[in-house]
Structure formats: C-alpha cells, structure tokens
Short mmCIF file of C-alpha atoms and ligand atoms in Angstrom, two decimals:
data_model
loop_
_atom_site.label_atom_id
_atom_site.label_comp_id
_atom_site.label_asym_id
_atom_site.label_seq_id
_atom_site.Cartn_x
_atom_site.Cartn_y
_atom_site.Cartn_z
CA MET A 1 -12.07 -21.63 20.96
CA THR A 2 -10.98 -23.28 24.20
CA GLU A 3 -11.22 -21.36 27.48
CA GLN A 4 -7.45 -21.64 27.78
CA VAL A 5 -6.94 -19.76 24.48
CA GLN A 6 -9.69 -17.27 25.34
CA GLY A 7 -7.85 -16.09 28.45
CA LEU A 8 -4.68 -15.22 26.55
CA HIS A 9 -3.42 -11.71 25.70
CA HIS A 10 -5.40 -10.72 22.60
CA VAL A 11 -3.54 -9.30 19.62
CA VAL A 12 -5.73 -7.90 16.84
CA ILE A 13 -3.99 -7.45 13.50
CA VAL A 14 -5.74 -5.41 10.82
CA GLY A 15 -4.47 -6.24 7.32
CA ALA A 16 -3.13 -9.57 6.10
CA GLY A 17 -0.71 -8.07 3.60
CA PHE A 18 3.06 -8.42 3.89
CA GLY A 19 3.30 -6.68 7.27
CA GLY A 20 0.27 -8.16 9.01
CA LEU A 21 0.93 -11.70 7.84
CA GLU A 22 4.57 -11.55 8.91
CA THR A 23 3.50 -10.37 12.39
CA THR A 24 1.05 -13.28 12.58
CA TYR A 25 3.68 -15.81 11.51
CA ARG A 26 6.28 -14.46 13.92
CA LEU A 27 3.89 -14.53 16.88
CA ALA A 28 3.69 -18.34 16.64
CA GLY A 29 4.37 -19.81 20.05
CA ALA A 30 4.17 -16.42 21.79
CA GLY A 31 1.31 -17.48 24.05
CA VAL A 32 -1.13 -14.93 22.63
CA ARG A 33 -4.41 -15.29 20.77
CA ILE A 34 -4.67 -13.44 17.49
CA THR A 35 -7.55 -12.06 15.47
CA LEU A 36 -6.48 -11.30 11.91
CA ILE A 37 -8.90 -8.99 10.10
CA ASP A 38 -8.88 -8.24 6.39
CA ARG A 39 -11.52 -6.93 4.00
CA ARG A 40 -10.26 -9.40 1.39
CA ASN A 41 -10.17 -13.12 1.91
CA HIS A 42 -6.73 -13.42 0.33
CA HIS A 43 -3.14 -12.39 0.85
CA LEU A 44 -1.84 -10.80 -2.35
CA PHE A 45 1.67 -10.80 -3.80
CA GLN A 46 1.45 -7.26 -5.21
CA PRO A 47 4.88 -7.25 -6.90
CA LEU A 48 3.48 -9.56 -9.61
CA LEU A 49 0.10 -7.87 -9.94
CA TYR A 50 1.14 -6.26 -13.22
CA GLN A 51 1.59 -9.76 -14.66
CA VAL A 52 -2.08 -10.49 -14.01
CA ALA A 53 -3.01 -7.14 -15.60
CA THR A 54 -1.02 -8.10 -18.72
CA ALA A 55 -2.39 -11.66 -18.96
CA SER A 56 0.93 -13.31 -18.05
CA LEU A 57 -0.26 -14.93 -14.82
CA ALA A 58 -3.65 -16.02 -13.47
CA THR A 59 -5.10 -14.45 -10.33
CA SER A 60 -4.74 -17.66 -8.32
CA GLU A 61 -1.00 -17.76 -9.01
CA ILE A 62 -0.30 -14.66 -6.90
CA ALA A 63 -2.89 -14.88 -4.12
CA TRP A 64 -3.65 -17.24 -1.24
CA PRO A 65 -6.77 -17.57 0.96
CA ILE A 66 -5.81 -16.09 4.34
CA ARG A 67 -7.62 -18.88 6.22
CA HIS A 68 -5.51 -21.46 4.44
CA LEU A 69 -2.27 -19.68 5.37
CA VAL A 70 -3.09 -19.84 9.10
CA ARG A 71 -4.93 -23.18 9.10
CA ASP A 72 -2.32 -24.80 11.37
CA ARG A 73 -2.58 -22.05 13.99
CA PRO A 74 -5.57 -22.74 16.31
CA GLU A 75 -4.91 -19.53 18.24
CA VAL A 76 -5.49 -17.41 15.10
CA THR A 77 -9.04 -16.39 14.19
CA THR A 78 -9.54 -14.89 10.74
CA LEU A 79 -12.22 -12.27 10.16
CA PHE A 80 -13.33 -11.26 6.67
CA ALA A 81 -14.44 -7.71 7.50
CA ASN A 82 -13.85 -4.07 6.68
CA VAL A 83 -12.53 -1.96 9.54
CA ASN A 84 -13.81 1.61 9.53
CA GLY A 85 -12.69 2.99 12.86
CA ILE A 86 -10.95 2.47 16.18
CA ALA A 87 -12.29 3.37 19.62
CA ALA A 88 -8.84 3.65 21.19
CA ALA A 89 -10.17 4.65 24.63
CA ARG A 90 -12.20 1.41 24.80
CA ARG A 91 -9.53 -0.61 22.96
CA CYS A 92 -11.97 -1.67 20.26
CA VAL A 93 -11.72 -2.07 16.51
CA LEU A 94 -14.93 -0.96 14.78
CA LEU A 95 -16.15 -2.98 11.83
CA GLU A 96 -18.26 -1.62 8.99
CA ASP A 97 -21.11 -3.99 9.83
CA GLY A 98 -21.39 -2.46 13.31
CA ALA A 99 -19.55 -5.20 15.19
CA GLU A 100 -16.65 -4.41 17.52
CA VAL A 101 -13.53 -6.43 18.30
CA SER A 102 -11.70 -5.63 21.53
CA TYR A 103 -7.95 -5.97 21.84
CA ASP A 104 -5.09 -5.87 24.32
CA THR A 105 -2.58 -5.03 21.59
CA LEU A 106 -3.50 -3.73 18.14
CA VAL A 107 -1.34 -3.92 15.00
CA LEU A 108 -2.41 -1.79 12.03
CA ALA A 109 -1.04 -2.95 8.68
CA THR A 110 -3.59 -1.57 6.24
CA GLY A 111 -1.34 -0.46 3.38
CA VAL A 112 -2.09 2.24 0.79
CA ARG A 113 -4.54 3.04 -2.01
CA HIS A 114 -4.25 5.06 -5.26
CA ALA A 115 -3.99 8.84 -5.16
CA TYR A 116 -4.81 11.13 -8.04
CA PHE A 117 -3.24 14.30 -6.60
CA GLY A 118 -6.64 15.78 -5.83
CA HIS A 119 -8.19 14.63 -9.13
CA ASP A 120 -10.28 11.64 -8.09
CA GLU A 121 -12.46 12.31 -11.14
CA TRP A 122 -9.63 10.80 -13.26
CA GLU A 123 -9.98 7.38 -11.67
CA PRO A 124 -12.70 5.98 -14.02
CA PHE A 125 -10.50 6.85 -17.01
CA ALA A 126 -7.15 5.90 -15.51
CA PRO A 127 -7.54 2.99 -13.10
CA GLY A 128 -4.65 2.07 -10.85
CA LEU A 129 -3.23 -1.29 -9.85
CA LYS A 130 -3.51 -2.34 -6.22
CA THR A 131 -5.91 -5.26 -5.95
CA LEU A 132 -6.75 -8.39 -7.94
CA GLU A 133 -9.93 -6.66 -9.11
CA ASP A 134 -7.82 -3.75 -10.42
CA ALA A 135 -5.61 -6.23 -12.26
CA THR A 136 -8.46 -8.10 -13.93
CA THR A 137 -10.13 -4.78 -14.82
CA LEU A 138 -6.93 -3.61 -16.50
CA ARG A 139 -6.47 -6.94 -18.25
CA ARG A 140 -9.97 -6.65 -19.58
CA ARG A 141 -9.46 -3.07 -20.79
CA ILE A 142 -6.20 -3.95 -22.55
CA LEU A 143 -7.60 -7.05 -24.27
CA VAL A 144 -10.92 -5.37 -25.18
CA ALA A 145 -8.97 -2.48 -26.75
CA PHE A 146 -7.26 -4.91 -29.12
CA GLU A 147 -10.58 -6.66 -29.86
CA ARG A 148 -12.24 -3.36 -30.71
CA ALA A 149 -9.29 -2.24 -32.82
CA GLU A 150 -9.66 -5.45 -34.85
CA ARG A 151 -13.19 -4.38 -35.84
CA GLU A 152 -12.59 -0.62 -36.17
CA SER A 153 -12.36 0.79 -39.69
CA ASP A 154 -11.74 4.45 -38.77
CA PRO A 155 -7.92 4.90 -38.65
CA GLY A 156 -8.03 7.60 -35.93
CA LYS A 157 -10.27 5.57 -33.64
CA ARG A 158 -8.22 2.47 -34.28
CA ALA A 159 -5.02 4.35 -33.37
CA ALA A 160 -6.59 5.54 -30.10
CA LEU A 161 -7.63 1.99 -29.27
CA MET A 162 -4.08 0.83 -29.94
CA THR A 163 -2.50 3.51 -27.73
CA PHE A 164 -1.76 2.66 -24.12
CA ALA A 165 -0.76 5.53 -21.84
CA ILE A 166 0.87 4.74 -18.51
CA VAL A 167 1.20 7.56 -16.00
CA GLY A 168 4.19 7.22 -13.67
CA ALA A 169 7.57 5.64 -14.46
CA GLY A 170 8.34 3.98 -11.13
CA PRO A 171 8.81 0.18 -11.07
CA THR A 172 5.10 -0.55 -11.67
CA GLY A 173 4.83 1.84 -14.65
CA VAL A 174 8.06 0.52 -16.19
CA GLU A 175 7.06 -3.12 -15.71
CA LEU A 176 3.60 -2.52 -17.17
CA ALA A 177 4.98 -0.64 -20.17
CA GLY A 178 7.55 -3.32 -20.99
CA THR A 179 5.05 -6.15 -20.68
CA ILE A 180 2.30 -4.47 -22.74
CA VAL A 181 4.83 -3.96 -25.54
CA GLU A 182 5.76 -7.65 -25.39
CA LEU A 183 2.10 -8.63 -25.39
CA ALA A 184 1.45 -6.49 -28.48
CA ARG A 185 4.61 -7.42 -30.36
CA SER A 186 5.24 -11.04 -29.46
CA THR A 187 2.09 -12.67 -28.11
CA LEU A 188 -0.83 -11.20 -30.07
CA PRO A 189 0.25 -10.62 -33.72
CA GLN A 190 -0.57 -14.11 -35.00
CA ASP A 191 -4.02 -14.12 -33.44
CA PHE A 192 -5.40 -11.00 -35.15
CA ARG A 193 -6.33 -10.71 -38.82
CA ASN A 194 -7.26 -7.07 -39.50
CA VAL A 195 -5.05 -5.21 -37.12
CA ASP A 196 -1.28 -5.34 -36.75
CA THR A 197 -0.92 -5.41 -32.97
CA ARG A 198 2.82 -4.70 -33.34
CA ARG A 199 1.84 -1.13 -34.21
CA ALA A 200 0.42 -0.53 -30.74
CA ARG A 201 1.88 2.53 -29.00
CA VAL A 202 2.85 2.33 -25.36
CA VAL A 203 3.54 5.79 -23.94
CA LEU A 204 5.09 6.07 -20.48
CA ILE A 205 4.57 9.56 -19.01
CA GLU A 206 6.61 10.75 -16.03
CA ALA A 207 6.58 14.15 -14.33
CA GLY A 208 10.13 13.71 -13.02
CA GLN A 209 13.33 13.80 -15.01
CA ARG A 210 14.05 10.07 -15.14
CA VAL A 211 12.44 6.64 -15.06
CA LEU A 212 12.93 4.50 -11.93
CA ALA A 213 13.85 7.57 -9.89
CA GLY A 214 14.55 5.42 -6.83
CA PHE A 215 17.44 3.71 -8.62
CA PRO A 216 20.94 5.11 -9.20
CA ASP A 217 21.36 7.32 -12.28
CA ASP A 218 23.18 4.72 -14.41
CA LEU A 219 20.54 2.01 -13.87
CA SER A 220 17.80 4.51 -14.49
CA ALA A 221 19.47 5.59 -17.77
CA TYR A 222 19.86 1.92 -18.75
CA ALA A 223 16.17 1.28 -18.04
CA HIS A 224 15.22 4.32 -20.16
CA ARG A 225 17.34 3.13 -23.12
CA SER A 226 16.04 -0.42 -22.81
CA LEU A 227 12.43 0.73 -22.77
CA GLU A 228 12.97 2.76 -25.94
CA ASP A 229 14.80 -0.15 -27.59
CA ILE A 230 11.84 -2.45 -27.08
CA GLY A 231 9.42 0.19 -28.38
CA VAL A 232 8.10 2.13 -25.39
CA GLU A 233 7.78 5.90 -25.92
CA VAL A 234 9.14 7.56 -22.79
CA VAL A 235 7.99 11.10 -21.97
CA LEU A 236 9.85 12.78 -19.09
CA GLY A 237 9.31 16.05 -17.23
CA GLN A 238 5.61 16.25 -18.14
CA ALA A 239 2.93 16.25 -15.48
CA VAL A 240 -0.44 14.91 -16.56
CA THR A 241 -3.06 17.66 -16.33
CA ASP A 242 -6.16 15.70 -17.34
CA CYS A 243 -7.41 12.18 -17.95
CA ASN A 244 -10.66 11.88 -19.87
CA ALA A 245 -12.68 9.52 -22.05
CA ASP A 246 -10.54 10.33 -25.09
CA GLY A 247 -7.11 10.17 -23.55
CA VAL A 248 -4.60 11.97 -21.43
CA VAL A 249 -3.37 15.58 -21.46
CA TYR A 250 0.24 16.53 -20.71
CA GLY A 251 2.37 19.46 -21.81
CA GLY A 252 -0.78 21.13 -23.16
CA ASN A 253 -1.42 18.33 -25.70
CA GLN A 254 -3.96 15.55 -25.68
CA LEU A 255 -2.75 12.04 -26.44
CA ASP A 256 -5.68 10.03 -27.78
CA ALA A 257 -5.52 6.79 -25.84
CA LYS A 258 -8.42 4.50 -24.96
CA THR A 259 -6.42 2.77 -22.25
CA ILE A 260 -4.80 4.84 -19.50
CA ILE A 261 -3.16 3.21 -16.49
CA TRP A 262 -2.40 5.14 -13.33
CA ALA A 263 0.90 4.17 -11.70
CA ALA A 264 1.75 7.56 -10.26
CA GLY A 265 0.75 8.05 -6.67
CA VAL A 266 -0.47 6.44 -3.50
CA ARG A 267 -2.26 7.57 -0.39
CA ALA A 268 -2.07 5.75 2.94
CA SER A 269 -5.05 3.85 4.36
CA ARG A 270 -7.18 5.74 6.89
CA ALA A 271 -5.29 4.38 9.91
CA ALA A 272 -4.02 7.86 10.93
CA GLU A 273 -7.54 9.33 10.60
CA TRP A 274 -9.03 6.54 12.73
CA LEU A 275 -6.69 7.50 15.57
CA GLY A 276 -6.46 11.25 14.98
CA ALA A 277 -2.71 10.65 14.84
CA PRO A 278 -0.10 12.81 13.05
CA ALA A 279 0.46 11.93 9.41
CA ASP A 280 2.56 13.10 6.45
CA ARG A 281 1.15 14.63 3.25
CA ALA A 282 0.33 11.19 1.84
CA GLY A 283 -1.65 10.35 4.99
CA ARG A 284 1.03 8.02 6.37
CA LEU A 285 0.86 7.67 10.13
CA GLN A 286 3.98 8.97 11.89
CA VAL A 287 5.03 6.26 14.30
CA ALA A 288 7.47 6.31 17.22
CA PRO A 289 10.90 4.59 16.91
CA ASP A 290 9.38 1.40 18.32
CA LEU A 291 6.59 1.49 15.69
CA THR A 292 3.90 2.40 18.23
CA VAL A 293 1.40 5.18 17.64
CA PRO A 294 2.35 8.25 19.72
CA GLY A 295 0.30 8.27 22.93
CA HIS A 296 -0.84 4.65 22.38
CA PRO A 297 1.84 2.17 23.44
CA GLU A 298 -0.70 -0.64 22.92
CA ILE A 299 -1.10 0.19 19.20
CA PHE A 300 1.58 -0.63 16.63
CA ALA A 301 1.39 0.45 13.00
CA ILE A 302 3.57 -0.96 10.22
CA GLY A 303 4.12 -1.20 6.48
CA ASP A 304 3.08 1.19 3.73
CA THR A 305 0.55 2.98 5.92
CA VAL A 306 3.26 4.47 8.18
CA THR A 307 6.25 6.73 7.80
CA ILE A 308 9.38 6.39 9.88
CA SER A 309 12.97 7.51 9.33
CA ALA A 310 14.61 4.28 10.42
CA TRP A 311 16.89 3.72 7.41
CA ASN A 312 20.05 5.51 8.55
CA GLY A 313 17.92 8.58 9.18
CA GLN A 314 16.07 8.25 5.85
CA PRO A 315 12.39 7.26 5.45
CA VAL A 316 11.84 3.53 5.18
CA PRO A 317 10.70 2.73 1.60
CA GLY A 318 7.20 1.45 0.86
CA ILE A 319 8.23 -2.01 -0.25
CA ALA A 320 7.39 -5.54 0.82
CA PRO A 321 10.67 -6.36 2.64
CA ALA A 322 10.25 -3.21 4.78
CA ALA A 323 6.71 -4.20 5.79
CA LYS A 324 7.95 -7.70 6.62
CA GLN A 325 10.86 -6.40 8.72
CA GLU A 326 8.47 -4.17 10.63
CA GLY A 327 6.11 -7.10 11.15
CA ARG A 328 8.99 -9.17 12.50
CA TYR A 329 10.02 -6.35 14.84
CA VAL A 330 6.49 -5.89 16.21
CA ALA A 331 6.12 -9.62 16.90
CA ALA A 332 9.44 -9.53 18.80
CA ALA A 333 8.34 -6.37 20.65
CA ILE A 334 5.06 -7.99 21.77
CA LYS A 335 6.92 -11.08 22.99
CA ALA A 336 9.47 -8.89 24.78
CA ARG A 337 6.74 -6.88 26.53
CA LEU A 338 4.97 -10.00 27.71
CA ALA A 339 8.29 -11.19 29.11
CA GLY A 340 8.88 -7.80 30.79
CA ARG A 341 11.79 -6.90 28.51
CA SER A 342 12.27 -3.78 26.36
CA MET A 343 13.38 -3.52 22.73
CA ALA A 344 15.85 -1.30 20.90
CA PRO A 345 14.22 1.01 18.29
CA PHE A 346 13.35 -0.45 14.89
CA ARG A 347 16.05 -0.19 12.22
CA TYR A 348 15.47 -1.01 8.59
CA SER A 349 18.09 -2.87 6.62
CA HIS A 350 17.85 -2.61 2.85
CA SER A 351 18.84 -5.66 0.83
CA GLY A 352 18.27 -4.25 -2.66
CA SER A 353 15.88 -2.88 -5.28
CA LEU A 354 14.78 -4.80 -8.36
CA ALA A 355 12.76 -3.90 -11.45
CA GLN A 356 11.98 -5.86 -14.58
CA ILE A 357 11.89 -3.99 -17.91
CA GLY A 358 11.23 -6.78 -20.38
CA LYS A 359 12.43 -10.20 -21.46
CA ARG A 360 16.06 -10.61 -20.33
CA LEU A 361 16.03 -6.98 -19.20
CA ALA A 362 16.06 -5.93 -15.55
CA VAL A 363 17.98 -3.72 -13.13
CA ILE A 364 19.08 -4.57 -9.61
CA ASP A 365 20.64 -2.23 -7.09
CA PHE A 366 22.29 -4.09 -4.23
CA GLY A 367 24.09 -0.93 -3.07
CA ARG A 368 27.72 -1.63 -3.93
CA VAL A 369 26.78 -4.14 -6.62
CA LYS A 370 24.59 -3.00 -9.49
CA LEU A 371 23.34 -5.40 -12.14
CA ARG A 372 21.57 -4.88 -15.44
CA GLY A 373 20.44 -6.93 -18.43
CA ALA A 374 20.00 -10.69 -18.64
CA LEU A 375 21.77 -11.63 -15.40
CA ALA A 376 19.67 -9.14 -13.45
CA TRP A 377 16.57 -10.54 -15.15
CA TRP A 378 17.32 -14.12 -14.10
CA ILE A 379 18.02 -13.02 -10.53
CA TRP A 380 14.80 -10.97 -10.54
CA GLY A 381 12.84 -14.06 -11.67
CA ILE A 382 14.45 -16.43 -9.16
CA ALA A 383 13.95 -13.94 -6.30
CA HIS A 384 10.25 -13.50 -7.11
CA ILE A 385 9.65 -17.24 -7.35
CA TYR A 386 11.47 -17.71 -4.04
CA PHE A 387 9.29 -15.13 -2.27
CA LEU A 388 6.01 -16.74 -3.39
CA ILE A 389 4.33 -18.87 -0.73
CA GLY A 390 4.27 -22.65 -1.28
CA LEU A 391 5.68 -25.09 -3.80
CA ARG A 392 2.55 -25.23 -5.97
CA HIS A 393 2.56 -21.46 -6.61
CA ARG A 394 6.30 -21.47 -7.26
CA LEU A 395 6.03 -24.30 -9.79
CA SER A 396 2.98 -22.79 -11.44
CA VAL A 397 4.56 -19.34 -11.89
CA ALA A 398 7.86 -20.87 -13.06
CA LEU A 399 5.98 -22.92 -15.68
CA SER A 400 3.94 -19.91 -16.86
CA TRP A 401 7.14 -17.88 -17.23
CA LEU A 402 8.93 -20.72 -19.02
CA TRP A 403 6.07 -20.83 -21.52
CA ILE A 404 6.23 -17.08 -22.08
CA TYR A 405 10.03 -17.27 -22.38
CA LEU A 406 10.01 -20.11 -24.93
CA ARG A 407 6.76 -19.51 -26.83
CA ASP A 408 5.70 -15.93 -26.06
CA GLN A 409 2.32 -17.36 -25.06
CA ARG A 410 0.33 -15.78 -22.26
CA ALA A 411 -2.32 -18.20 -21.09
CA ALA A 412 -4.33 -15.79 -18.96
CA ARG A 413 -5.69 -13.78 -21.93
CA LEU A 414 -9.25 -13.98 -20.72
CA ILE A 415 -11.76 -11.16 -20.95
CA THR A 416 -13.96 -11.53 -17.89
CA GLN A 417 -16.49 -9.28 -16.11
CA GLY A 418 -18.34 -8.35 -19.28
CA SER A 419 -19.45 -9.33 -22.77
CA SER A 420 -18.52 -7.99 -26.21
CA LYS A 421 -21.30 -5.38 -25.85
CA VAL A 422 -19.51 -3.65 -22.97
CA ASN A 423 -17.36 -0.69 -23.93
CA VAL A 424 -13.74 -0.23 -22.82
CA ARG A 425 -15.08 2.60 -20.71
C1 FAD B 1 1.49 -2.94 -8.33
C2 FAD B 1 2.46 -3.00 -7.19
C3 FAD B 1 3.75 -3.48 -7.40
C4 FAD B 1 4.66 -3.57 -6.35
N1 FAD B 1 5.91 -4.07 -6.59
C5 FAD B 1 6.75 -4.26 -5.56
C6 FAD B 1 8.01 -4.88 -5.77
O1 FAD B 1 8.37 -5.25 -6.89
N2 FAD B 1 8.82 -5.08 -4.68
C7 FAD B 1 8.43 -4.69 -3.43
O2 FAD B 1 9.18 -4.92 -2.47
N3 FAD B 1 7.28 -4.06 -3.21
C8 FAD B 1 6.42 -3.84 -4.24
N4 FAD B 1 5.22 -3.23 -4.04
C9 FAD B 1 4.93 -2.67 -2.69
C10 FAD B 1 4.51 -3.75 -1.71
O3 FAD B 1 3.49 -4.55 -2.27
C11 FAD B 1 4.04 -3.05 -0.45
O4 FAD B 1 5.12 -2.32 0.07
C12 FAD B 1 3.55 -4.05 0.58
O5 FAD B 1 2.44 -4.74 0.10
C13 FAD B 1 3.20 -3.31 1.88
O6 FAD B 1 2.71 -4.23 2.80
P1 FAD B 1 1.60 -3.79 3.85
O7 FAD B 1 1.42 -4.96 4.75
O8 FAD B 1 1.94 -2.48 4.43
O9 FAD B 1 0.29 -3.54 2.98
P2 FAD B 1 -0.47 -4.50 1.99
O10 FAD B 1 0.37 -5.64 1.56
O11 FAD B 1 -1.04 -3.61 0.94
O12 FAD B 1 -1.66 -5.10 2.87
C14 FAD B 1 -2.66 -4.31 3.40
C15 FAD B 1 -3.83 -5.22 3.75
O13 FAD B 1 -4.74 -4.49 4.54
C16 FAD B 1 -6.05 -4.78 4.13
N5 FAD B 1 -6.88 -3.63 4.49
C17 FAD B 1 -6.70 -2.35 4.11
N6 FAD B 1 -7.64 -1.57 4.65
C18 FAD B 1 -8.43 -2.37 5.40
C19 FAD B 1 -9.59 -2.15 6.20
N7 FAD B 1 -10.13 -0.93 6.33
N8 FAD B 1 -10.18 -3.21 6.80
C20 FAD B 1 -9.67 -4.45 6.65
N9 FAD B 1 -8.57 -4.72 5.92
C21 FAD B 1 -7.96 -3.69 5.30
C22 FAD B 1 -5.92 -4.96 2.62
O14 FAD B 1 -7.00 -5.71 2.09
C23 FAD B 1 -4.59 -5.69 2.52
O15 FAD B 1 -4.75 -7.10 2.55
C24 FAD B 1 4.28 -3.14 -5.06
C25 FAD B 1 2.99 -2.63 -4.85
C26 FAD B 1 2.09 -2.57 -5.90
C27 FAD B 1 0.70 -2.05 -5.66
#
C-alpha cells in the first residue's frame, strides 16, 4: 500500500454480504481506504441458495470470491478473518486470531444466523440454510435419502426416508418445498429402479395461519393452493415441539421423516453484543435514524443484523434490497461527513416482494400491482438473473434453468462430503 493511501481516512467494513459489498462499491472515489473483512472468502447470493440445496445450481453459480469483486480497487484491502469483538474505546476490530484492525469509521454488516427458539439441540436433526456449506449439506442429505430408500426393503423405513419435512412456510420454506417436489416427481423417477421417487412426501409445517405471511392474503392463498396442487402437504397453525433422529413432532404427533429442514427463524449476528448496544428479541442492533450505533457516531450498522423503523414507520424487512439501500446510504453519509455536510435520516423504499413456488408458479407483490402464476414466474427468473454479478454467472444460471425447464434435468446432483457408508444423520 502506498504512503498516500495509508494516510487516508480508514473505513473498516465487517461483512461482504449485500450490505457490506454495496457500501464498498459506493465508496469508490470517496478518498478513503477500506478494509473489508469477512470470515468467508466469497460473497453469496442467498436468494438462490435453496437451488444449490436442491441440486438445481452449482455452488460456483451463486458465489464470487470477494477479492475478485474488488480487484480493480487498490484502496480496498480484503481480510479473510473472523471478527469476535470490538474495542470501541480504542476504535479497534478484534479478530479471532488475536489480531486487531483499527478504524476511523466502522461499518458492521454481519447478517443473521439460524435460531431454533431456544432449542439449539434440534440443529443436528434440522439444519438450516444460510451458507454454501449448509446448502451442500442439505443437498447431500436429500440425495442420500433417496439413495438409501432405493436399497431399503422395510416399508416404514423407506417411507421415512422418502419424507421431507420443512419447518417454516416463509419464502425459503415454500421455495424448498416446491423444488423438492419437482426433484422427486420430474427429475429423479427415471434414474431409480426399486423406489418410485414420485411417492416422496414433502410436508411444509408452519406455526402461523398462512404460508408466505409477508404477502397479501390473496397471494398467500394462491401460493397455498399451488403448493397443494403440485403435491406439497401444507400444515398450518402447528408449532414444532421437537426435532429428533426419527422425525419431527407437531400437534402432539410425530411425523417420521429422515430429512428435516429448518426455515423458521433467524437470530442476528453478535454485533449488538460486541458493542453492548440495545437490541430487539432477535438480537438485532437498534440503530439511530442515520444508521449509526447510539453513542458511537463513528460506527454504522446495516442489513439483517439491525432493526430500524424506516419504512413509513414500519421495521425495514430483512431482505437483500434493504441491506443494499442501507449500504448505499452509509457510503453517502461517510462522503458527506468528510465533506462537512450532514445527511437526512435513512428511509427505505420497497420495490416489491417475490417468491417462487414451482415451475411457472410464483407470486409478486409490487404494492398496487400483484402478479401470480406464469407471468410472475418469468419476472421472478429475469429479476434474479439480473441481480447476479457478472455476465458469466448470468449466462450459466440462465442455461441451467433452461435445461431444467426443458428437460427437468438438474446437473448438480452430486453427493459430496461423504461416502455411501455415511448415514443421513
Ligand atoms: C435462504 C435464504 C433465502 C433468501 N431469499 C431472499 C430473497 O429471495 N430475496 C431477498 O431480497 N432476500 C432474501 N434473503 C435475505 C437476504 O439474503 C438478506 O436480507 C441479505 O443477505 C442481508 O444482507 P446483509 O449484508 O445484512 O447480510 P449477509 O448478506 O448475510 O452478509 C453478512 C456477511 O457477514 C459475514 N460475517 C458474519 N459474521 C462475521 C464475523 N463475525 N466476522 C467476519 N465476517 C462475518 C458473513 O460471512 C457474510 O458474508 C434470503 C436469505 C436466505 C438465508
């Protein structure tokens, strides 16, 4: 690093997800030096993670090495490191390996993790979906369940292997349920000899009264009908009370299921704990209207790890466009400060909510305009391809989807991280 760059105002950004990366991009030309820290070496497009878990896309189609994304920015240093604390009084970020990184301005964009409502012991039986490792673990469990069913002669055990329980009917649960049904009914049948994969049960369990609760009633009802039409069993109003090696318990009954997927709850990263800052029940840091941490004007926090009522008085949703808008705002706020100007409070503007249910089935809520069915599905697909980074990823995902659309073939059906001797769990 040149001496000229070294003398610049130092912005440290923790987390290269949607929020942190957007801040980095938007600070281009701001006359600051940036250290971007992430415990993973890649930026991940989480909205398509379920497609990796269901063998529709490969891991490399939805992730990018962070270093590559900032290769043209000499003022950005990338650190592959886990942050485990902040010494705010000394303006230092503390890394797990004992190193410290000092900052002039700090941006925390560390996202969320799974939450099991106080039942962390369920996690080994019901893994969630947040990282690429989670996705490949789920893919493995789903594919191994079919492989074991093929060799199982006991009808009860075979039925349990062919039952997939998904806890939580938000967008991730709905998308997983729809895609596992398609995998079982359209992609796999020809490849198995002893087991009819079309008989697989996919059970979507939701404690609330409707699927896609964040969508308007009519779209939610449409999604429910569509899921049942394609073969998903939807269970509403039943909270899961146990997940174990044999299956899942709800409403006092055990559903024997060898594959359980947790899509029900999240908990914020430890950003609020690091600072001893106020947080909501999910651990989300409560930030000021300008996205700074109360009492620390030099620390901004953005994305899923914070809570702020900046959407016409309502909490900003935990979605990628919100994290990106916050990242954009923080970059503008840092530039404004350096220029001696002030900024109006952050305001979130919502452009719409999308969820895919299955082939030619999706719902979109643009506010006044609501779409469902095939048109919504095409728009959903085009929007997701548009938001991927780079032409190569866009072409690759478009080609994979075209193949699935025309031939029902999913090329990423690879069982990795274990041999045939390894059990599903
Ligand atoms: C399965 C799934 C599906 C989703 N689908 C959609 C969708 O369809 N549409 C939509 O808009 N949103 C969707 N979301 C939500 C969206 O992905 C998030 O809102 C968005 O990623 C939030 O961005 P962020 O920057 O706050 O956090 P993230 O993108 O999660 O990034 C956080 C980053 O911080 C890093 N990090 C965390 N802790 C540390 C630490 N201690 N040290 C170093 N680095 C750390 C992580 O490695 C990660 O790279 C989905 C999320 C999931 C999990």
